[in-house]
PDB file of C-alpha atoms and ligand atoms in Angstrom:
ATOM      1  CA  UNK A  15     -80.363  31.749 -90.933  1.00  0.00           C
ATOM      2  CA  UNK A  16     -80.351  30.475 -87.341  1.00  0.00           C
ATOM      3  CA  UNK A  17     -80.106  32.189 -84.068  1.00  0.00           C
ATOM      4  CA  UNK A  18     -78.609  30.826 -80.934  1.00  0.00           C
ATOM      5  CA  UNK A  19     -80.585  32.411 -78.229  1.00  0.00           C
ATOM      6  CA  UNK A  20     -84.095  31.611 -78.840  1.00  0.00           C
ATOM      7  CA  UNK A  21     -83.925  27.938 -77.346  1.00  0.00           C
ATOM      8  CA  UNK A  22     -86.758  27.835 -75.271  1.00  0.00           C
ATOM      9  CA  UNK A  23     -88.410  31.296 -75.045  1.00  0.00           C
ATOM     10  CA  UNK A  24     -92.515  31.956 -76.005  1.00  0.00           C
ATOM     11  CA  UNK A  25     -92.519  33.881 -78.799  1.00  0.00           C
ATOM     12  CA  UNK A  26     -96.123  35.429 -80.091  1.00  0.00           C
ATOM     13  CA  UNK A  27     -96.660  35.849 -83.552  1.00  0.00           C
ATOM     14  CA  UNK A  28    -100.053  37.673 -84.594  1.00  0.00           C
ATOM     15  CA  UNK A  29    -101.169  37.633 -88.439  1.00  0.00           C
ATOM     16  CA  UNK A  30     -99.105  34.458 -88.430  1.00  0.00           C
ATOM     17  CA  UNK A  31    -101.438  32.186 -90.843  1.00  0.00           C
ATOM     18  CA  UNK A  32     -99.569  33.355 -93.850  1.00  0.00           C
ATOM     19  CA  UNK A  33     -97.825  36.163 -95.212  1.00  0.00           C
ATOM     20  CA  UNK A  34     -94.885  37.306 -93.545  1.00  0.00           C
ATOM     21  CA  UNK A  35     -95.863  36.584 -89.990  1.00  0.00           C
ATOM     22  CA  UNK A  36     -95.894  32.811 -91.041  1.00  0.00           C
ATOM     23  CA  UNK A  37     -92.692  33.075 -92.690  1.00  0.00           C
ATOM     24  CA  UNK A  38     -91.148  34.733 -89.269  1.00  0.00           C
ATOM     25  CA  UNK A  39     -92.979  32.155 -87.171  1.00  0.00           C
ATOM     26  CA  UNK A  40     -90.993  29.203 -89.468  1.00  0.00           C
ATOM     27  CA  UNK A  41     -87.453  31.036 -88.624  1.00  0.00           C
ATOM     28  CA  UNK A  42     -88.064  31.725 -85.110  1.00  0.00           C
ATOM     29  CA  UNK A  43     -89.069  28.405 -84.624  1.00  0.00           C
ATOM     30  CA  UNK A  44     -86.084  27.017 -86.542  1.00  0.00           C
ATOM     31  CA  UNK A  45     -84.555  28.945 -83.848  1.00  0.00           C
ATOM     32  CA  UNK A  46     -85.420  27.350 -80.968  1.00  0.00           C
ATOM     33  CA  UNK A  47     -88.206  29.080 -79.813  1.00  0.00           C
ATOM     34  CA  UNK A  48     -91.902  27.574 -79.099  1.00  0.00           C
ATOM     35  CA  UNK A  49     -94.043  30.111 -81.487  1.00  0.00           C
ATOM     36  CA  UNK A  50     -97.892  30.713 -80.281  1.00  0.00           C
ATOM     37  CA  UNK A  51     -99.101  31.575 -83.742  1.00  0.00           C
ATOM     38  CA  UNK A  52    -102.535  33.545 -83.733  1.00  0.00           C
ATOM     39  CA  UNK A  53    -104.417  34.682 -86.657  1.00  0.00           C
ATOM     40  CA  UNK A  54    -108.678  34.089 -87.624  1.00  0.00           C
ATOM     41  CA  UNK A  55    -107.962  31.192 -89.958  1.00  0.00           C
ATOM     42  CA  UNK A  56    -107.411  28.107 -88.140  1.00  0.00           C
ATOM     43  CA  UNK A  57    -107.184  26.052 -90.891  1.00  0.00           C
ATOM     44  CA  UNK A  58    -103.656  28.326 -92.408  1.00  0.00           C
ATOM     45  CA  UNK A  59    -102.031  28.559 -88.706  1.00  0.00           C
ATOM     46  CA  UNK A  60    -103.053  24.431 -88.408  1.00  0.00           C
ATOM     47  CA  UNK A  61    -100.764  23.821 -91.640  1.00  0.00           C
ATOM     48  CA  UNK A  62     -97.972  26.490 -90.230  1.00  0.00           C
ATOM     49  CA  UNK A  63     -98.118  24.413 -86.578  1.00  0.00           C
ATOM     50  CA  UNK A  64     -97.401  21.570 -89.360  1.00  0.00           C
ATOM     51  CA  UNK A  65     -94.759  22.478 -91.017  1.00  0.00           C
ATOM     52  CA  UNK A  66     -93.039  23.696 -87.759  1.00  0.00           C
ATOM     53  CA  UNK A  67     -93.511  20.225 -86.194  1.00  0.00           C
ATOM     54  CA  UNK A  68     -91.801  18.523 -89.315  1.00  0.00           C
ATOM     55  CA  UNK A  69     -88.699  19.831 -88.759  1.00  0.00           C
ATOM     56  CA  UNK A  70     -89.750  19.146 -84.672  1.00  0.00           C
ATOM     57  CA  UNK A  71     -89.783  23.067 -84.237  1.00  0.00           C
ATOM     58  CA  UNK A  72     -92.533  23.783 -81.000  1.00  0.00           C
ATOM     59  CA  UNK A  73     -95.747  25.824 -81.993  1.00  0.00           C
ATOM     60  CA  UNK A  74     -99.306  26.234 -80.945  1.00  0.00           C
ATOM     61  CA  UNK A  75    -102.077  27.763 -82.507  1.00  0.00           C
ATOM     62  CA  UNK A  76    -104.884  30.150 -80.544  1.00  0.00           C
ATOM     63  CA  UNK A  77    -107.667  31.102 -82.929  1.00  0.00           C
ATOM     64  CA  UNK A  78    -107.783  35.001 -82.225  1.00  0.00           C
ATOM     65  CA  UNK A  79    -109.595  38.324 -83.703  1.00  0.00           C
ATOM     66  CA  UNK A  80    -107.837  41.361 -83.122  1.00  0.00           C
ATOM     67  CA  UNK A  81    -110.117  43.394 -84.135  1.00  0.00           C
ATOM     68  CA  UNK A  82    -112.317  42.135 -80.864  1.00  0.00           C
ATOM     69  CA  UNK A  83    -111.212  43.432 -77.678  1.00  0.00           C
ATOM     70  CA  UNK A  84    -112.307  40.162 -76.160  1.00  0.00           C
ATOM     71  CA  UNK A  85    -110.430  37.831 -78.221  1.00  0.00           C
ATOM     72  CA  UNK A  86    -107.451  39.867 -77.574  1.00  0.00           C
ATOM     73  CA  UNK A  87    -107.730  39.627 -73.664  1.00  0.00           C
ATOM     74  CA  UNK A  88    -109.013  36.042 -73.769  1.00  0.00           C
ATOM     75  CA  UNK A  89    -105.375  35.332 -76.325  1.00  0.00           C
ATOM     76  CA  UNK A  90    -103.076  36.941 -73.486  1.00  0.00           C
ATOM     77  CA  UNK A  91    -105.303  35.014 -70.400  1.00  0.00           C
ATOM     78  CA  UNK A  92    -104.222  31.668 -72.053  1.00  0.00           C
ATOM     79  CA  UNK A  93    -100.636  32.377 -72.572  1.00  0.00           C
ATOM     80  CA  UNK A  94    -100.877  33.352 -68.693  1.00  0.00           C
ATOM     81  CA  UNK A  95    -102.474  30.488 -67.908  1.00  0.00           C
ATOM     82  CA  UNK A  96    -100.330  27.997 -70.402  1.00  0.00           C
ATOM     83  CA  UNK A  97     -96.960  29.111 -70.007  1.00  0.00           C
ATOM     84  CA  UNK A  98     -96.939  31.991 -66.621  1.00  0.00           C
ATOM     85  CA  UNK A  99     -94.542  34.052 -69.825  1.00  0.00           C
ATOM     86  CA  UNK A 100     -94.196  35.616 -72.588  1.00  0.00           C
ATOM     87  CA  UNK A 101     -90.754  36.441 -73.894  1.00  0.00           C
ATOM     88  CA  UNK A 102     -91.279  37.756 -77.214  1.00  0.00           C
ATOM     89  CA  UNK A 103     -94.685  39.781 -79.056  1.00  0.00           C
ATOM     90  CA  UNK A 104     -93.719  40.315 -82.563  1.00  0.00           C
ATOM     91  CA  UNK A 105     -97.312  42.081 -83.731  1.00  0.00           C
ATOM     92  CA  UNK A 106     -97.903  41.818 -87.087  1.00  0.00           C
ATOM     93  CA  UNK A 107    -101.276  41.065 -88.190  1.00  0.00           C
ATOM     94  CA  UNK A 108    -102.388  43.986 -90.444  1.00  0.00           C
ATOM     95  CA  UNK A 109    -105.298  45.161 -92.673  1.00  0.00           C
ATOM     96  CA  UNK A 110    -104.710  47.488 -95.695  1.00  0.00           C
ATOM     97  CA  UNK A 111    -107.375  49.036 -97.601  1.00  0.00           C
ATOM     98  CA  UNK A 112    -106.761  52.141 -99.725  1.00  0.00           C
ATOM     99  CA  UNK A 113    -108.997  55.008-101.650  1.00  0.00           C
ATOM    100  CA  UNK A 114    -109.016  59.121-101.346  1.00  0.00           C
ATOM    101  CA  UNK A 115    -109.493  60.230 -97.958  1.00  0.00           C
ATOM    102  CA  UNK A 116    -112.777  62.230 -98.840  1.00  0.00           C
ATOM    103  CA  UNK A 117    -114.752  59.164 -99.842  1.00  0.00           C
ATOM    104  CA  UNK A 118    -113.292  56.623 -97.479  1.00  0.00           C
ATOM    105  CA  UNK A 119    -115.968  54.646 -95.350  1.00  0.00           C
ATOM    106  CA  UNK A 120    -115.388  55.685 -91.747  1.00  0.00           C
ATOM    107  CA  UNK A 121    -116.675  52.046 -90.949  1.00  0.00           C
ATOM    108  CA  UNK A 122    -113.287  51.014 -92.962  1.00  0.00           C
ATOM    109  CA  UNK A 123    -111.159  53.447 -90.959  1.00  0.00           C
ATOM    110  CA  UNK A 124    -112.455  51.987 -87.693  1.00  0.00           C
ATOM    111  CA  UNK A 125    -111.646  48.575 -89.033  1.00  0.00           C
ATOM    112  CA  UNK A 126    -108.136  49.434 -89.828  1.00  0.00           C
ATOM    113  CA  UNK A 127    -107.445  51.285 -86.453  1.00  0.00           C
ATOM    114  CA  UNK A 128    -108.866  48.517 -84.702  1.00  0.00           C
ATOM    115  CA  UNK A 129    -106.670  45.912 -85.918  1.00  0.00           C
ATOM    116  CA  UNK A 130    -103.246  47.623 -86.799  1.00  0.00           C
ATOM    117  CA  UNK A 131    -102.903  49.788 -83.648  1.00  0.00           C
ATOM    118  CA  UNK A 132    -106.020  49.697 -80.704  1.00  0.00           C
ATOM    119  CA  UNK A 133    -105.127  45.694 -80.858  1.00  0.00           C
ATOM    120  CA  UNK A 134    -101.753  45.901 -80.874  1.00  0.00           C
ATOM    121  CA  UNK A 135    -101.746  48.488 -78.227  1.00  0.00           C
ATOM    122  CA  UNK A 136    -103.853  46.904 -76.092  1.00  0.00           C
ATOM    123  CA  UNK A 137    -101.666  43.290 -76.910  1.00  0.00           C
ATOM    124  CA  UNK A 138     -98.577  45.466 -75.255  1.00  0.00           C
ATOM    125  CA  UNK A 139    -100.203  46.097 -72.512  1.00  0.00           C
ATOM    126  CA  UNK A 140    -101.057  42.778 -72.072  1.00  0.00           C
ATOM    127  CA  UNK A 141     -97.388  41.479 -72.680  1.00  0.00           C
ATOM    128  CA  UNK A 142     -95.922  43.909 -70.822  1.00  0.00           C
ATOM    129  CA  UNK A 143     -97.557  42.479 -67.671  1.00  0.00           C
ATOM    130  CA  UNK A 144     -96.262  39.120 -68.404  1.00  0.00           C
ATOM    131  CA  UNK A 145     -92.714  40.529 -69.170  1.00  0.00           C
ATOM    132  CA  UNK A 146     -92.356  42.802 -66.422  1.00  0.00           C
ATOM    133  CA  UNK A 147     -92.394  39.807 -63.761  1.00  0.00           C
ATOM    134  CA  UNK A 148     -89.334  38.319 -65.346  1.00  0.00           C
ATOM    135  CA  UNK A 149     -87.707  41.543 -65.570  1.00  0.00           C
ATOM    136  CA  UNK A 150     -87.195  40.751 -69.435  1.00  0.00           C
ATOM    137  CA  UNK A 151     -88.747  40.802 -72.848  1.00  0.00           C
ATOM    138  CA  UNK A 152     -88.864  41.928 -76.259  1.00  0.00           C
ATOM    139  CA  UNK A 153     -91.780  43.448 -78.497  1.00  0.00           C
ATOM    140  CA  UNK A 154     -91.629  44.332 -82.131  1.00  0.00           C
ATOM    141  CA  UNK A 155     -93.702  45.450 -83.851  1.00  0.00           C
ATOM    142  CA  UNK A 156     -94.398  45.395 -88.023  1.00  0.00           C
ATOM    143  CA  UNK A 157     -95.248  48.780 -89.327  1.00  0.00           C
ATOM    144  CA  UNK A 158     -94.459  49.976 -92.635  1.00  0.00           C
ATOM    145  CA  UNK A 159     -92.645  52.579 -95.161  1.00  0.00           C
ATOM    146  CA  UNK A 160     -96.068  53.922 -95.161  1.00  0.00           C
ATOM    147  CA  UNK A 161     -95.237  54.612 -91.508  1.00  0.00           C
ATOM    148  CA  UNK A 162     -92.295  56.932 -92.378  1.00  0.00           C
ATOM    149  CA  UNK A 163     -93.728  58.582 -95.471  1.00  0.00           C
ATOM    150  CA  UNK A 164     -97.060  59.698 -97.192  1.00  0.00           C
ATOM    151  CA  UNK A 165     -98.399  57.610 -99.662  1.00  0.00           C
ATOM    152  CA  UNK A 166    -101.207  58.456-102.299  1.00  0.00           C
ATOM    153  CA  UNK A 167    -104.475  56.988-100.772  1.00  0.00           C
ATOM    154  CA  UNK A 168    -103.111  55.224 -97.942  1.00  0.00           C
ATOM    155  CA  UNK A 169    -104.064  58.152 -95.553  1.00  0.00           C
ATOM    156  CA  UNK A 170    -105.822  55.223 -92.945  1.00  0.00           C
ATOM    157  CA  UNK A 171    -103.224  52.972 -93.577  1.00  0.00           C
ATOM    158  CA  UNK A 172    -100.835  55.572 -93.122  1.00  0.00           C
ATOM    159  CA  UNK A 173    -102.217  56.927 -90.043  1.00  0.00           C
ATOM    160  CA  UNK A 174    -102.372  53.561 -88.552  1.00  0.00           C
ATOM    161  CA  UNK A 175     -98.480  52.631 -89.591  1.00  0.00           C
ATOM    162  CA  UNK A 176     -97.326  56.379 -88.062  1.00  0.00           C
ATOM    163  CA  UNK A 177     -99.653  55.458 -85.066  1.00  0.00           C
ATOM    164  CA  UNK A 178     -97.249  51.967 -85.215  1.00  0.00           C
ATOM    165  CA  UNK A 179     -93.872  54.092 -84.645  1.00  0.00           C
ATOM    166  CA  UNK A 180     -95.482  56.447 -82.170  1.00  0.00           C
ATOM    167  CA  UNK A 181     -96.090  53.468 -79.971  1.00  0.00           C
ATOM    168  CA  UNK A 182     -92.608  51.745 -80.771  1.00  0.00           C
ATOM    169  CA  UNK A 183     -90.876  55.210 -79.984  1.00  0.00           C
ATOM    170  CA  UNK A 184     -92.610  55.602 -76.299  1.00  0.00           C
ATOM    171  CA  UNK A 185     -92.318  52.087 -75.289  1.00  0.00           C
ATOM    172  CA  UNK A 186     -89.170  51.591 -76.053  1.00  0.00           C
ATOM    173  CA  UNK A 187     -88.241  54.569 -73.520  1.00  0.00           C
ATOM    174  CA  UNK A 188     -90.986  53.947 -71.048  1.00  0.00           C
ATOM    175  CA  UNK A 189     -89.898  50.447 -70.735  1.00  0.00           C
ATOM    176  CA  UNK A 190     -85.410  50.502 -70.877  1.00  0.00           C
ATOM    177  CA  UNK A 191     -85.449  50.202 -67.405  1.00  0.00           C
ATOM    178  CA  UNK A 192     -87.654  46.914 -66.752  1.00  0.00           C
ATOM    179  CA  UNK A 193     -85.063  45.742 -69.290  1.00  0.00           C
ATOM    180  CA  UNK A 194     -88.234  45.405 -72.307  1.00  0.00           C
ATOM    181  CA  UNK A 195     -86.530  45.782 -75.633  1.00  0.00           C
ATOM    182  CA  UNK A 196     -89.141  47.310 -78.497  1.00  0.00           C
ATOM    183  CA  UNK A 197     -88.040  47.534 -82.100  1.00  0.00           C
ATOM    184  CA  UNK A 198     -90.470  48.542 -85.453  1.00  0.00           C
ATOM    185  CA  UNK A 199     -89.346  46.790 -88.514  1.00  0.00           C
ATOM    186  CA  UNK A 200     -90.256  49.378 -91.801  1.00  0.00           C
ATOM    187  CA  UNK A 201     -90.981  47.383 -94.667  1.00  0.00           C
ATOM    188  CA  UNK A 202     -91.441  48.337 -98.555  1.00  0.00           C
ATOM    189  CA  UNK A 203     -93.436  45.840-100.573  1.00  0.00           C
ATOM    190  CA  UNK A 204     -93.343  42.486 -99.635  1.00  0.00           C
ATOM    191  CA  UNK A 205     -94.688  39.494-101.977  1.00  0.00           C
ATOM    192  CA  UNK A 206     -97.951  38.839-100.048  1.00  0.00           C
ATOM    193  CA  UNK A 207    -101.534  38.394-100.212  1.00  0.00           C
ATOM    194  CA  UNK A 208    -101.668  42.549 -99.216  1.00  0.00           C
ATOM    195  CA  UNK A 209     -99.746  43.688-101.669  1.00  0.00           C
ATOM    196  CA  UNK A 210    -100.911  41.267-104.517  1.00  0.00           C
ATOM    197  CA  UNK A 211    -104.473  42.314-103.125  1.00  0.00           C
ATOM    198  CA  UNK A 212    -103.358  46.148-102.806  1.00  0.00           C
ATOM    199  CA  UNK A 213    -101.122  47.009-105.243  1.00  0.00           C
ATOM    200  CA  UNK A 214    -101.323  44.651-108.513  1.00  0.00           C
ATOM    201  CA  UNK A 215     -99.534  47.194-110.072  1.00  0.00           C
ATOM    202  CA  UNK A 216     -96.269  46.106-108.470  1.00  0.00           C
ATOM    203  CA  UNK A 217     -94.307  43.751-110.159  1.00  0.00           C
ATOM    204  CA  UNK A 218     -93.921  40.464-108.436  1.00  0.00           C
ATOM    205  CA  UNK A 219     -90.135  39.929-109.179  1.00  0.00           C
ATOM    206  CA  UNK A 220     -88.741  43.308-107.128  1.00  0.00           C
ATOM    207  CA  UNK A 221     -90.699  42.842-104.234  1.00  0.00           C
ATOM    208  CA  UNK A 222     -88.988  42.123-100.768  1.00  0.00           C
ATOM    209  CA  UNK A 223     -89.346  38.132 -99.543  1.00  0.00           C
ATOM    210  CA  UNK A 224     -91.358  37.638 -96.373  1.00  0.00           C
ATOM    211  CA  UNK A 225     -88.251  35.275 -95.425  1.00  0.00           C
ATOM    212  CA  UNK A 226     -86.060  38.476 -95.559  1.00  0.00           C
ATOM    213  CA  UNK A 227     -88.693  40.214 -93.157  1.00  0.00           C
ATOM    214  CA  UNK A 228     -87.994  37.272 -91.401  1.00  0.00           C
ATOM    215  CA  UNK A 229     -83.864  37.347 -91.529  1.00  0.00           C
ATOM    216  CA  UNK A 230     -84.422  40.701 -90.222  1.00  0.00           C
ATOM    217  CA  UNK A 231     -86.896  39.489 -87.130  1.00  0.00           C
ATOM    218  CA  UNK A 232     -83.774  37.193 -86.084  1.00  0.00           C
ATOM    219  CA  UNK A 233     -81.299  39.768 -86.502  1.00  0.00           C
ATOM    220  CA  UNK A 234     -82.909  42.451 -83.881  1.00  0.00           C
ATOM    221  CA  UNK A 235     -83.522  38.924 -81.581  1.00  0.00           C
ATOM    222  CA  UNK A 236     -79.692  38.054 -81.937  1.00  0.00           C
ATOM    223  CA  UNK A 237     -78.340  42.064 -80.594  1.00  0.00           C
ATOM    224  CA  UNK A 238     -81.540  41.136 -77.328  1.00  0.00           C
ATOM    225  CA  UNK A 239     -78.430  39.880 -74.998  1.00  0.00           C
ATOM    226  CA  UNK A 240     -76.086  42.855 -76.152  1.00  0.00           C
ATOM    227  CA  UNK A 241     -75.134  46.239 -75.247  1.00  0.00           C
ATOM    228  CA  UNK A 242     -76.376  47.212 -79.024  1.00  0.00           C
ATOM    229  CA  UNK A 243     -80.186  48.129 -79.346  1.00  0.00           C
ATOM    230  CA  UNK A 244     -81.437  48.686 -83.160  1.00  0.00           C
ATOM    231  CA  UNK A 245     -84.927  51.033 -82.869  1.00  0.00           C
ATOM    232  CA  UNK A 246     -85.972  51.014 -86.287  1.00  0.00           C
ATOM    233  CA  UNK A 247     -85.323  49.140 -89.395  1.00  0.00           C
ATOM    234  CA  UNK A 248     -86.283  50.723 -92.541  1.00  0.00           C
ATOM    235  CA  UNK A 249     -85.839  47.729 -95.467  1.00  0.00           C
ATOM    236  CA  UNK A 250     -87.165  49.486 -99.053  1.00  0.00           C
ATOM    237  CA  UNK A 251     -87.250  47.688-102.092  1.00  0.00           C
ATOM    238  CA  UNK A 252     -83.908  47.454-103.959  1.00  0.00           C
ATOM    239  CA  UNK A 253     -85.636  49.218-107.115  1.00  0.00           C
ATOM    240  CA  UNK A 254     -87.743  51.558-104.950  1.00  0.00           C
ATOM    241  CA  UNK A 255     -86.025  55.115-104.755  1.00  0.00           C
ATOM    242  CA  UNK A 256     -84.015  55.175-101.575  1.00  0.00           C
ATOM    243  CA  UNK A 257     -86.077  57.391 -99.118  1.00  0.00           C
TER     244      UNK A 257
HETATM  245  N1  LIG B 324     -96.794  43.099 -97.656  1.00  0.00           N
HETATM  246  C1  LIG B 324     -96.222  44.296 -97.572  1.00  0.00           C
HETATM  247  O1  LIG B 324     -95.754  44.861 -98.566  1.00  0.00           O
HETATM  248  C2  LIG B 324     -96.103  44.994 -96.250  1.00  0.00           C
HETATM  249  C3  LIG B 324     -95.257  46.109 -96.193  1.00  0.00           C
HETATM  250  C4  LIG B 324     -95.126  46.767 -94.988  1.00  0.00           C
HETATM  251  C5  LIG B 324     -95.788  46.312 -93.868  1.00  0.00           C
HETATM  252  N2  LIG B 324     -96.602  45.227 -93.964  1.00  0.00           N
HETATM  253  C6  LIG B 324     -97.278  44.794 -92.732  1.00  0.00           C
HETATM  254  O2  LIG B 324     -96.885  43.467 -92.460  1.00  0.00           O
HETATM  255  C7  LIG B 324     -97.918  42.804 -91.720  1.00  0.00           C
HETATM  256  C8  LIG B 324     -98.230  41.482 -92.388  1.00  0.00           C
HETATM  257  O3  LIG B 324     -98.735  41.740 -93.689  1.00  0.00           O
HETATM  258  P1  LIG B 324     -98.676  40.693 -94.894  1.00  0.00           P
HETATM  259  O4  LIG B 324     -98.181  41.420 -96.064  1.00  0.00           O
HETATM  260  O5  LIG B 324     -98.051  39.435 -94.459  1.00  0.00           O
HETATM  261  O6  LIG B 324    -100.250  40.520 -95.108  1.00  0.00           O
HETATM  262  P2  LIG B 324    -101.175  39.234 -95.309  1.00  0.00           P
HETATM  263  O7  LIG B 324    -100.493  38.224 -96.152  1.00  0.00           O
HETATM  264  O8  LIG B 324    -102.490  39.778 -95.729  1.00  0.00           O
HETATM  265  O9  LIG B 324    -101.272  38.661 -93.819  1.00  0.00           O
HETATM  266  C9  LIG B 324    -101.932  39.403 -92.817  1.00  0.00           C
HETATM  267  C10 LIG B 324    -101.971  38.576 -91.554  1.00  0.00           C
HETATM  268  O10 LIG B 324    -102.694  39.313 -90.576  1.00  0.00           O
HETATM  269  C11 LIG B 324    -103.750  38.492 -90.089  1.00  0.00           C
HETATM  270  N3  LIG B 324    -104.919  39.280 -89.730  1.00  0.00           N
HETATM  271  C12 LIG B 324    -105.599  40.159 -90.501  1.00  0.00           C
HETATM  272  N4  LIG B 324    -106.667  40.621 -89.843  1.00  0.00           N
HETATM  273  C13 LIG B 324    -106.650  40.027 -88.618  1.00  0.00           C
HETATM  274  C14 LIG B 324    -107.508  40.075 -87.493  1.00  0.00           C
HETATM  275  N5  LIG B 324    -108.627  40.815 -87.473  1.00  0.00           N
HETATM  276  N6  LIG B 324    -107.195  39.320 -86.410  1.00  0.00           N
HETATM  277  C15 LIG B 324    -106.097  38.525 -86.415  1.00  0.00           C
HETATM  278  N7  LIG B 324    -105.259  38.438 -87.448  1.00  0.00           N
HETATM  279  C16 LIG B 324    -105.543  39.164 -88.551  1.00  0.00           C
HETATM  280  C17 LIG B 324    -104.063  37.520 -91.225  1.00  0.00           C
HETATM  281  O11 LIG B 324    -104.615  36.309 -90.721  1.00  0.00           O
HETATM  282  P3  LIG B 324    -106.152  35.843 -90.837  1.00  0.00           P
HETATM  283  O12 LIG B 324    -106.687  36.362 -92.118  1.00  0.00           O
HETATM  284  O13 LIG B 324    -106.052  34.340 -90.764  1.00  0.00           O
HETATM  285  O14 LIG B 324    -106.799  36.421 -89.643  1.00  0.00           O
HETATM  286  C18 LIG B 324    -102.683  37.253 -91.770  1.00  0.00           C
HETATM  287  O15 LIG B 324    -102.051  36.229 -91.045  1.00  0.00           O
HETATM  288  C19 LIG B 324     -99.085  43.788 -91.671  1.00  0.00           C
HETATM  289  O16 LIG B 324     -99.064  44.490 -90.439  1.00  0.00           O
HETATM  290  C20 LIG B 324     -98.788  44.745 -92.810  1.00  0.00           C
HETATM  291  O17 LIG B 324     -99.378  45.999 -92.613  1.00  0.00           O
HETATM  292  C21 LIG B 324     -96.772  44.549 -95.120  1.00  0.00           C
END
């Protein structure tokens, strides 16, 4: 699946060293766009700039932490600095780490909350700035089922997902008039390293693709020029009961 108006627009993808944010990285990029792909390992987002370039898609890689403030800051001063833009922030890096909430390591919380919403809060702000001076822009932002509905000892998780939509909801009102768009994408189980780490107990074969994450990145990108705007999109596994 291909999208026509991505041709030349910086698009950010965090968490984009495997998983689905390399698998959205490869489609926007077969799209036109020039991807900054950020993640901790290198190495992973080296390979992803590589397979981009083979098909002579445009990428960069910026080695990043998001759970450090700094390296979030110091990620957003180089896009200034590189490109003076940023059209699209599609944040998606994510931990997951599950257990019963009355014997779950507050260090662990922190961790979560650090890298699924303080990071990705702070990364809006940060794009917002950029997007506001070109009176354009889109940010969306990968939360989960788990931020729609409780699950059994995902209470962090959850929180952080739920924290996700709060964000998505307000921006997407605070910012209609500087003509920002800001979607959340919902997703059930998705064949990753998360869920294979997470939640063995799923089988492989009726999980969601991370290309189809992907499809669905393009989708809300395609309706960005349009009087249509899509807020949320919940996408559940085809076997999983529907809500
Ligand atoms: N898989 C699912 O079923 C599912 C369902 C709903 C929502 N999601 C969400 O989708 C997103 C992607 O998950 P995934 O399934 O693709 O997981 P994954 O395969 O584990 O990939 C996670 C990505 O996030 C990056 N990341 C993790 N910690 C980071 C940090 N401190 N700083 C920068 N990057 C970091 C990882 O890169 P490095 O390790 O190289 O840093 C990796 O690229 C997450 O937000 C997750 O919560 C997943």
């Amino acid at each position: 699946m291909r999208i026509d108006n991505l041709k030349d627009k910086i698009v950010l993808v965090t968490g984009a060293s495997k998983g689905i944010g390399k698998a959205i990285s490869i489609a926007v990029a077969q799209s036109g766009a020039e991807v900054i792909l950020v993640a901790r390992d290198e190495e992973k987002l080296k390979q992803v700039k590589e397979e981009i370039n083979h098909f002579k898609g445009e990428a960069v890689v910026i080695k990043a932490d998001f759970s450090k403030e700094n390296e979030v800051i110091q990620l957003f001063e180089q896009i200034k600095k590189k490109y003076q833009r940023l059209d699209v922030l599609i944040n998606n890096a994510g931990v997951a780490s599950f257990g019963n909430t009355e014997n779950f390591p507050l260090e662990e919380f922190d961790k979560i909350m650090n890298v699924n919403i303080r990071s990705v809060f702070l990364a809006c702000q940060k794009a917002i700035k950029l997007m506001k001076e070109k009176n354009n822009g889109y940010i969306i932002n990968i939360s989960s089922v788990v931020g729609f509905k409780g699950y059994n000892k995902q209470c962090a998780y959850g929180i952080s997902k739920h924290g996700v939509m709060g964000l998505t909801k307000s921006l997407a009102v605070e910012l209609q008039e500087q003509n920002i768009r800001v979607s959340a994408i919902l997703p059930g189980g998705v064949y990753t390293d998360m869920v294979a780490d997470a939640r063995p107990d799923l089988d492989p074969s009726v999980l969601i693709d991370p290309k189809e994450i992907a499809h669905t990145i393009l989708y809300l990108l395609s309706l960005w020029d349009t009087n249509a705007a899509v807020d949320q999109i919940y996408i559940r596994r085809n076997k999983s009961k529907p809500f």
